Amino acid sequence: MRRTAWILFAFALLLGMSPQIASAQAQWSLEGAGDITSISVAEDGSRVAIGSHGAKTYVYGSDGRPIFQAAANNVVNAVDLLADGTLLAASDDRHLYAYDASGSKLWDADLKRQVKSMSASRDGGVIALVVQRNNDLLFVDGKNGEQTNAVPIGTSMRFTKVAGNGEWIIVASGDQFVHLLDKTGKTLLRFGAGGQIQAIDISDAGMTAVGTKLGEVELFDAKGKALRKLKTRDMVSAVAFSKDGETVAVSDLSGYFYIFSPNGKKLWETKAGDTGRAVAFDAGGKTLYAGTDDGRVLQFDTGSVVAKAKSDARIRMLVWAIASVAALALIYVLLRMMKKNDKLGVFREIWRSKWVYLGLAPSFLLIFLFLYFPAFSGLFHSLYKWQPGGRTTFIGLDNFRRMIHDPYVTKGLGNLVILIVTGLAKSLIPPLIVAELIYHLRSKRMQYGFRTAFTASMVIPGVAGLLIWQNFYDPNLGLFNNFLELIGLGSWTHGWLGDPKTALWAIIFMGFPFVGILQLLVFYAGLLSISGELIESAKIDGASLPRIIRSIHLPLLAGQFKFLIILGLIGIIQDFNAIMIVTGGGPMDSTYVPALQMYYAATKFSDLGYASALGVSMFAIILVITIVNMKFIKSAED
């Protein structure tokens, strides 16, 4: 019972490793706003400022209550709410505006050029701007908007961002470099990003987040050292640190919003539109504001999600520690038992053969990576709604329940039963008959010649054979219909693969006369292994050839039958190549099989969780049939 409880506990922890889900608390639709270009949240969290493509700045309370609007003469591309309630808004109309808490204009600075980017510290002590056709980073006075400094960067700039505490300033240039400055404007260092920069942010501790066109956010420390990359589904459109720097919010051009921890773990994601445009945290990092391309601002309660992710991380660390101690204790107990039974010599033997084990290690590693790991991954993900690189949501046994009500699966199971019965008959009876005929040829040279003639067909690619048979069934030019017309049975001509009543049987008939080369060789080798003295004794006792086959050959070939039945069942249940190439599952669903539905779920519909569940179900069926086969078919060695 204790072991079962620990297993369930560990499995529950594994389920908690997937990204969590948060729902939008509120949604504000700003009529005429168009793209949301920027979002800023007041330090106390009471207000949210929103810049829009519709040449307006909107200020809302955290409860969604409109406070005021401020119009500009062009796109408002950057907004910042200062600690004292002042709102800064930069516009493509070449102006930088400042408003007080009630919406009254404090000042209006004409910068003569379009403002491409603007950012300010929380207290307004540092305000930096990037303007069009200027290689200098401009600084202005928060009290009157007058320019106080111009720092030459030496290249075209795209974005700037000031840390909330005002200690750091970063500038992204068009050549994929990021320039880090101190609060006085002195350049400290320069470092490169892996792709064209689309968004930047910097935390109070000097950690930099750089979003690129490559669909990733690169994190750098205060010394410009690359830390890690955060993967997104599409080009990054915005990034934002929480005030404490413990979480990073990201939006991309496919409408997805994410929250990552600085160590690279994805804590949360959601899709909330066609295009994500802006993100910003409140001061506590518990609420995320997200802007879209259709004038909507969404408010997500992410505090509980982040807290749960951190709690899960602590619990997982504790479980790993306990598991490590338990593993060490188990090893210690095993060593003591081996010493007591004088079995420690096995380690000396292993050491003597160390080079042999080293030579086997690559094979074991490759087998694990390409055989065992995908199998365990399929079993694990069959319990999830899974899209690689995206959200992975635990849904328990829903995928398996879905199979019961999936008409393609239920129809496919009926077809599969027919294919199993006919497939086993095709793979066992004709090869056995041919093997018996070759075996009973008197001339060894003739036996060799017929074996060679049959095995030579193995060089023909399987796909080529399928296409040849598809042409045979062609209703206009196919061999079958032309032969029927030739012998006067033109009324029997048919669209064999286009009729739901005949399509499955047409596929079953493919490969006639069904002499599988592997099966033939297995049966023939089994016949050769039968003692000639046994056959001679039976002949002396007056046994006829049919009696010898029935009473000697067939019982002694039980091992071959067992092997070929297992191999045939696995192949029939897993195979969908012929159906996919020849009919694609049609006409209608007359030739569907579960393996084909698994393939379509994985490739056409990107529903890999459901595809994994179908694969696990087929594995279970094969396992049960194999066990039954091994139990009830007795070979000579049993």
XYZ file of C-alpha atoms in Angstrom, residues 35 51 324 525 614:
5
model
C -3.822 47.783 -32.144
C -1.635 53.392 -25.794
C 17.551 10.000 -3.859
C 13.495 -23.762 -42.200
C -4.959 5.359 -29.877
